[in-house]
Short mmCIF file of C-alpha atoms in Angstrom, two decimals:
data_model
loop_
_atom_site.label_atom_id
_atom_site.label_comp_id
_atom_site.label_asym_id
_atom_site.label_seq_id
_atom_site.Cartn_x
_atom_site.Cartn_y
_atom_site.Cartn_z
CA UNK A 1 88.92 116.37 134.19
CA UNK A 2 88.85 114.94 130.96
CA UNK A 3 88.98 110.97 132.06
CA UNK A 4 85.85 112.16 134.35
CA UNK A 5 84.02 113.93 131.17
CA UNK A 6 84.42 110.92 129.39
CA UNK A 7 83.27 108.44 132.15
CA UNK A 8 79.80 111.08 132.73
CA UNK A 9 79.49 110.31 128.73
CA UNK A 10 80.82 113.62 127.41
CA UNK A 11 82.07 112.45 124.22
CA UNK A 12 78.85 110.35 123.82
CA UNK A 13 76.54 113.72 124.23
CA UNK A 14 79.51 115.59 121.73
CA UNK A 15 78.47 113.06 119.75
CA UNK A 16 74.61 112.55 120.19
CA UNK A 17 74.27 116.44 119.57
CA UNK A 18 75.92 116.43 116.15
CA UNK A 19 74.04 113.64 115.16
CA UNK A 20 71.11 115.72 115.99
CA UNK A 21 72.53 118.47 113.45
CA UNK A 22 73.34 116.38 110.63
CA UNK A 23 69.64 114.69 110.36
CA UNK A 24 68.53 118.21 110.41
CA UNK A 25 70.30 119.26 107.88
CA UNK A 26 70.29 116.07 105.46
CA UNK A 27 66.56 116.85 105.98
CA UNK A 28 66.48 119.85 103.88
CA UNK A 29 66.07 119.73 100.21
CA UNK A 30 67.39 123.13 99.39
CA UNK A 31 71.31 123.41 98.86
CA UNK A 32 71.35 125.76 102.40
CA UNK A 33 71.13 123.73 105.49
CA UNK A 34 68.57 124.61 108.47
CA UNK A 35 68.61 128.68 109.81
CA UNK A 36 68.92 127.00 113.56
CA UNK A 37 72.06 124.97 111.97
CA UNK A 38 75.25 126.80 112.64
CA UNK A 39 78.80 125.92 112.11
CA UNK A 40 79.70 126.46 115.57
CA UNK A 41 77.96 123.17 115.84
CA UNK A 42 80.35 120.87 114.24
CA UNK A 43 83.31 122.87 115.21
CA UNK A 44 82.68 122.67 119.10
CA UNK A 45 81.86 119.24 119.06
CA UNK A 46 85.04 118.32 116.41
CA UNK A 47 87.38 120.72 118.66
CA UNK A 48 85.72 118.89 121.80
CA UNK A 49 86.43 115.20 121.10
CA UNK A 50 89.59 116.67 119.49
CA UNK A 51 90.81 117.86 122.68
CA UNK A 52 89.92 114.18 124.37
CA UNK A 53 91.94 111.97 121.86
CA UNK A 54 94.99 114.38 123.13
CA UNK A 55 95.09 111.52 125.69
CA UNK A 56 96.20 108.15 124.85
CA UNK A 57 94.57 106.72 127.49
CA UNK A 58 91.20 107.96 126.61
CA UNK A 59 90.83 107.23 122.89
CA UNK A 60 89.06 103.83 123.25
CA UNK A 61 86.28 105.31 125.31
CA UNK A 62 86.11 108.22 122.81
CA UNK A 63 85.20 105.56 120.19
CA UNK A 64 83.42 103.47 122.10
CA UNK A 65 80.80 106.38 122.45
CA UNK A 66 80.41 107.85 119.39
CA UNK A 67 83.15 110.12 118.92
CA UNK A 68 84.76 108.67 115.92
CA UNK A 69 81.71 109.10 113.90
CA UNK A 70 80.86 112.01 115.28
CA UNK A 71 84.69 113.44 113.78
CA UNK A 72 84.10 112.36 110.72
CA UNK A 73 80.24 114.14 110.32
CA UNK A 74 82.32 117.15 112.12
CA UNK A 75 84.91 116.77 109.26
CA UNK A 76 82.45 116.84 106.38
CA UNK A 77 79.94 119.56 107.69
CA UNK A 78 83.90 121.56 107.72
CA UNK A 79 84.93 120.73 104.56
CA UNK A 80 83.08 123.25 102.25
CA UNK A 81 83.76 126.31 104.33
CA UNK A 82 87.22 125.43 104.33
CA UNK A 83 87.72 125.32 101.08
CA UNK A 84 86.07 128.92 100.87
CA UNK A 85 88.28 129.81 103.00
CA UNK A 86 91.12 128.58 100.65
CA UNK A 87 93.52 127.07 103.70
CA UNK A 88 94.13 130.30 105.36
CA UNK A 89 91.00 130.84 108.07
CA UNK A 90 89.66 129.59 111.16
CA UNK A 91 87.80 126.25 109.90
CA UNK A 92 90.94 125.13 107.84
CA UNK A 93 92.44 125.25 111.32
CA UNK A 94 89.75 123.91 112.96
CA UNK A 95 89.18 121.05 110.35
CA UNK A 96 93.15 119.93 110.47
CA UNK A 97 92.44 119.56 114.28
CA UNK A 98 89.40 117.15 113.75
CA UNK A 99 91.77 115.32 111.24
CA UNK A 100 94.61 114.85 113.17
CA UNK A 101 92.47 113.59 116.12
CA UNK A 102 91.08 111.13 113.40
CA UNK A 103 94.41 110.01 112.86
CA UNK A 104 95.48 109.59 116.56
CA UNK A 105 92.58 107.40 116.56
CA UNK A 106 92.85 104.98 113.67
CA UNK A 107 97.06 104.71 115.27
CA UNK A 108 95.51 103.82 118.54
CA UNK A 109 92.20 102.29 118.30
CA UNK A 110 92.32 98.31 116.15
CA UNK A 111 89.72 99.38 112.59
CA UNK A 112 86.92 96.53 114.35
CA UNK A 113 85.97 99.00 116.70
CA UNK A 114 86.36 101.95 114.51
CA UNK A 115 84.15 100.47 112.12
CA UNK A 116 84.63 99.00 108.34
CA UNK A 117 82.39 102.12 107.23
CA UNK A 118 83.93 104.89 109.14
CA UNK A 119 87.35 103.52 108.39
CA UNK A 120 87.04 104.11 104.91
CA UNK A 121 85.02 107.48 105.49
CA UNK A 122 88.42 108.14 106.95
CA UNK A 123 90.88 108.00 104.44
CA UNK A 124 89.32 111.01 102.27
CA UNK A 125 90.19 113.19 105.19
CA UNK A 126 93.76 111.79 106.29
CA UNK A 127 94.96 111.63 102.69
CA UNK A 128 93.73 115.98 102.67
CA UNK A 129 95.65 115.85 105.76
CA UNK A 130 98.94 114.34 104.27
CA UNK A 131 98.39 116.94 101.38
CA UNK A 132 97.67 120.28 103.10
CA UNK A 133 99.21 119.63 107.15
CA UNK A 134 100.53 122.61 108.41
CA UNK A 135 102.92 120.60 110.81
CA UNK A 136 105.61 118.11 110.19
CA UNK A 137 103.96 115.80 113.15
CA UNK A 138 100.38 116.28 111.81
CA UNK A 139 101.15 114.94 108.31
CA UNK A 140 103.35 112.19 109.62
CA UNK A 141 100.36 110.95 111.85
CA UNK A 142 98.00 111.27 109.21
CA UNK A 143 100.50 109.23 106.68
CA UNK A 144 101.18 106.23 109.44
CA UNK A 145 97.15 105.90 110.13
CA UNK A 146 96.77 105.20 106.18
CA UNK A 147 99.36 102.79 106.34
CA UNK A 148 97.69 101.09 108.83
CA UNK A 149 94.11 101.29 106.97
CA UNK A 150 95.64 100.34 103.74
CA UNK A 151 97.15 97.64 105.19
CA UNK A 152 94.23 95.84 106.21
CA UNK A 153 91.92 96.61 103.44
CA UNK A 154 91.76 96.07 99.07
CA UNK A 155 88.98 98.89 99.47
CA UNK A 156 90.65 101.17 101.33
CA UNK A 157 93.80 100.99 98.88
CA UNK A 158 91.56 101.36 96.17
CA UNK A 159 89.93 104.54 97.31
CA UNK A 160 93.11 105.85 98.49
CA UNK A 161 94.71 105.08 95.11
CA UNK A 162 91.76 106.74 93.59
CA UNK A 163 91.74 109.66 95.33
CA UNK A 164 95.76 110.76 94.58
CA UNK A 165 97.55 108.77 97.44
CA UNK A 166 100.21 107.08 95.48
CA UNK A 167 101.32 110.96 94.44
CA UNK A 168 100.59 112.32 97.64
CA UNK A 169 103.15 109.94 99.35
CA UNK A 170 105.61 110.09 96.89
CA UNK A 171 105.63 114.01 97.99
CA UNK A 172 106.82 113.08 101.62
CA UNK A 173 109.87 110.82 99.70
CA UNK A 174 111.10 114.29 98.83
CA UNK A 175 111.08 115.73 102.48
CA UNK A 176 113.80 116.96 104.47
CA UNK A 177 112.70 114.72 107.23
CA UNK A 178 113.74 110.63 107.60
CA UNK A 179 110.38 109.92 109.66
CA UNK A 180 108.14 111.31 106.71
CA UNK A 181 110.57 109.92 104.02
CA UNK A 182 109.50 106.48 106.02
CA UNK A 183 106.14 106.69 106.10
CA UNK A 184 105.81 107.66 102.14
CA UNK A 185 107.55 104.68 101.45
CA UNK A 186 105.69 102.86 103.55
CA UNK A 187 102.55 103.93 102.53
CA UNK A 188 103.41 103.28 98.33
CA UNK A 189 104.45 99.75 99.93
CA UNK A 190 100.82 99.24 100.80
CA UNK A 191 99.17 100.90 97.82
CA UNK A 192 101.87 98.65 95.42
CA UNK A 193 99.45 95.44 96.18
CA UNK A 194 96.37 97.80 94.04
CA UNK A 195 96.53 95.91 90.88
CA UNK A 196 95.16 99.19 89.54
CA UNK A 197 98.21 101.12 91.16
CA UNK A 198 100.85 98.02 89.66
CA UNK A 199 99.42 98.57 86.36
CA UNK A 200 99.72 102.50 86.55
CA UNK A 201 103.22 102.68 87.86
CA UNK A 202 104.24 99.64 85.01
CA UNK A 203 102.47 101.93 82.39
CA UNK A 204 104.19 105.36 83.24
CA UNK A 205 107.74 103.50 83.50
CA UNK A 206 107.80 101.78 79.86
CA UNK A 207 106.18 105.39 78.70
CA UNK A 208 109.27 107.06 80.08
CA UNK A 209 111.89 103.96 78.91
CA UNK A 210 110.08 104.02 75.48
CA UNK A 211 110.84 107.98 75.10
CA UNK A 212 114.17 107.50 76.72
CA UNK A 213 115.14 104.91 74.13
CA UNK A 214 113.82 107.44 71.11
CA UNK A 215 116.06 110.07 73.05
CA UNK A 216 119.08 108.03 72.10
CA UNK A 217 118.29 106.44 69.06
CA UNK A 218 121.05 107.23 66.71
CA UNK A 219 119.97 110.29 64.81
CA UNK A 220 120.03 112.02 68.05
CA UNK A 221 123.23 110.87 69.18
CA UNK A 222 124.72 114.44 67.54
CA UNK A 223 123.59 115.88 70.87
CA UNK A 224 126.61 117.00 73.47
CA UNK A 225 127.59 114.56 75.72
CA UNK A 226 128.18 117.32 78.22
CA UNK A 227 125.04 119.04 77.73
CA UNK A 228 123.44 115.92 78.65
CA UNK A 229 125.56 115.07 81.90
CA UNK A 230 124.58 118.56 82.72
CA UNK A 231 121.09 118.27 82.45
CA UNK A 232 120.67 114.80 84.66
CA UNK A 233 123.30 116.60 87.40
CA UNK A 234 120.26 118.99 87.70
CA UNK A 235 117.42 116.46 88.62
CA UNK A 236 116.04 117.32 91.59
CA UNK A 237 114.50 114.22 93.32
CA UNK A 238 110.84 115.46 92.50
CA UNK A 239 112.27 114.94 89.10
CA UNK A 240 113.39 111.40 89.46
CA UNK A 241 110.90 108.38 88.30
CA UNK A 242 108.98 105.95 90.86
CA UNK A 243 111.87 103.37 90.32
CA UNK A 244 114.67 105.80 90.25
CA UNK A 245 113.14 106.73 93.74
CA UNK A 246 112.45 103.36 95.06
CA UNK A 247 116.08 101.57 94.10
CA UNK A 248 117.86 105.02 95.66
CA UNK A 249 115.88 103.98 98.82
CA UNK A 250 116.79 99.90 98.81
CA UNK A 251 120.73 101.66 99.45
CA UNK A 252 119.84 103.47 102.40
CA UNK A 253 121.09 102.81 105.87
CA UNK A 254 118.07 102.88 107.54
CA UNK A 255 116.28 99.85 107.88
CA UNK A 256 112.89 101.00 108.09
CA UNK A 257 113.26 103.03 104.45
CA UNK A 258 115.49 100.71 103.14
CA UNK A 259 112.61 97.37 104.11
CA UNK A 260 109.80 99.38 102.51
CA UNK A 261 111.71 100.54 99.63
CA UNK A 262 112.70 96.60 98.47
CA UNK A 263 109.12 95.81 99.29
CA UNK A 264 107.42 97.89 97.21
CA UNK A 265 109.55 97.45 94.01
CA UNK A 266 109.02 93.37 94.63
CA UNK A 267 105.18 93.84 94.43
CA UNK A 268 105.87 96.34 91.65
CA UNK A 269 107.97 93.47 89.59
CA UNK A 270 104.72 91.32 89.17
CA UNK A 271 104.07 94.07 86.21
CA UNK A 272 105.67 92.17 83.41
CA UNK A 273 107.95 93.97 81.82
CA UNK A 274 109.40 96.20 85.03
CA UNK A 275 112.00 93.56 86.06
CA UNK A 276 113.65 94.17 82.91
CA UNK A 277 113.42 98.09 83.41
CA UNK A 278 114.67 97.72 86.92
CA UNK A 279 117.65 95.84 85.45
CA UNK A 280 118.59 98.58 83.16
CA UNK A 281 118.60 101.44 85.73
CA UNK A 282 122.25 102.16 86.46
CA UNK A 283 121.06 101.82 90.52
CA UNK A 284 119.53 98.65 90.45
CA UNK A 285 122.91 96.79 92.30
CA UNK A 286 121.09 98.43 95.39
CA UNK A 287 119.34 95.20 95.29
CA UNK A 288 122.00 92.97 95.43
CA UNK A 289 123.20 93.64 99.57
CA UNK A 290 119.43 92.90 100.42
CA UNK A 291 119.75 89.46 99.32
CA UNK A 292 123.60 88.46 100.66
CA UNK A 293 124.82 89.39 97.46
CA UNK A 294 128.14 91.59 97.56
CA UNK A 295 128.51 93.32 94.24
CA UNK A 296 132.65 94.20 92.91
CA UNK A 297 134.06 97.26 94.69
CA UNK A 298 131.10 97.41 97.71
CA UNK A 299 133.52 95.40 100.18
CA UNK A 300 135.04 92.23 99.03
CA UNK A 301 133.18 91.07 96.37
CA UNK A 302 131.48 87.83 95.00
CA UNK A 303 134.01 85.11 93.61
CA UNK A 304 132.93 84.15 90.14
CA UNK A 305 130.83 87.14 89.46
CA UNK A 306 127.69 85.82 91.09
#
């Protein structure tokens, strides 16, 4: 039933009759929209489109007629109520429904069809999506669509370094889940090639080497050796700095972590000054296996040291 709705137009007239709402309502000058304007609106045609990208096989016809755009002006009509609703009431529902189907779509769909304007009208919502998901799989869908976007776009990396993503994905690092480990590094390998990100992440590490170096400077030295040993045994890893995180990823076994890991921190390096800090990390032989280099007591060694 749903391949026929979509073939009568379905998700075109889902889309046509929010359209409809939102002119009304842009219309009016006061900060109340229209009397004839409800909610219900946006969240029966957002639920109804929703409920069509559930099939794979149907998502290019959903876009093809409107229904992308149509999520997105169901998604912002949402938003507000939501956050009255502070995450716990029907439209917060509702509204991580419209942005998971957003997601499904930017994973299935190629962004020329979506649109370079909607695209980006996107990443708002899947990066809210990433922060507040109520399900593993909903967050992990939203995370691999930005990846995608971010990917393929300096603008969209911008924006989504603007609008928190870089601390947003370094949350999923610290998940009990490989798949969502994955696609935070993945996504901070995309937002590493923001200049603006590069110079952020250089900044914050000489901050923290600079205070580290003070820490240990020798009038400080009188402090217990144990008390300190004690103190880093208690890191947790939301504790742990971006290259801490990043070189702890280069040794893991799987590939897909480990790949985005080592990519990241290379497009990090072009901040001069952060090879040298990545060298003095007491993890930084990580590196070494990705590039056929064996260090002493990892299986056999390098004759001569190299």
């Amino acid at each position: 039933w749903r391949e026929t709705l979509v073939a009568r137009g379905g998700a075109g007239a889902f889309a046509r009759c929010l359209q409809a709402a939102v002119l009304l309502m842009r219309s009016q000058t006061g900060a109340h929209p229209h009397p004839s304007i409800s909610l219900q609106l946006p969240v029966t045609v957002g639920l109804g489109i929703s409920m069509l990208c559930s099939d794979e096989k149907l998502r290019g016809r959903v876009v093809a007629t409107g229904g992308f755009g149509a999520l997105l002006d169901s998604a912002q009509l949402l938003e507000k109520e939501a956050e009255r609703e502070r995450g716990s009431g029907e439209m917060t529902q509702v509204l991580e429904e419209i942005r998971e189907a957003l997601a499904l779509l930017c994973l299935s769909v190629p962004s020329g069809a979506l649109g370079y304007a909607p695209t980006l009208s996107a990443v708002p919502q899947l990066l809210r999506l990433v922060e507040t998901g109520s399900h593993e799989r909903k967050i992990y869908r939203a995370a691999c669509a930005l990846h995608n976007i971010t990917g393929e776009s300096e603008e969209a990396r911008e924006l989504a370094v603007q609008q928190g993503g870089w601390a947003l994905f370094r949350n999923l690092l610290c998940e009990n889940n490989d798949a969502l480990r994955a696609a935070g590094l993945e996504g901070w390998c995309n937002l590493a090639l923001s200049p603006s990100q590069v110079r952020a992440v250089g900044e914050r590490s000489e901050r923290i080497h600079s205070q580290a170096s003070k820490d240990t400077a020798p009038e400080n030295v009188n402090e217990k050796e144990e008390e300190k040993k004690e103190a880093a045994d208690k890191r947790r890893p939301k504790d742990a700095t971006d290259l801490e995180l990043l070189l702890a990823f280069c040794g893991e076994t799987d590939t897909r972590m480990r790949t985005a890991a080592a990519g990241a921190l290379a497009v990090l390096s072009s901040y001069e000054g952060l090879p040298g800090l990545i060298s003095e990390e007491d993890s930084w032989e990580e590196l070494l296996p990705l590039v056929g280099v064996v260090p002493e007591g990892m299986g056999g060694g390098v004759e001569g040291g190299e």
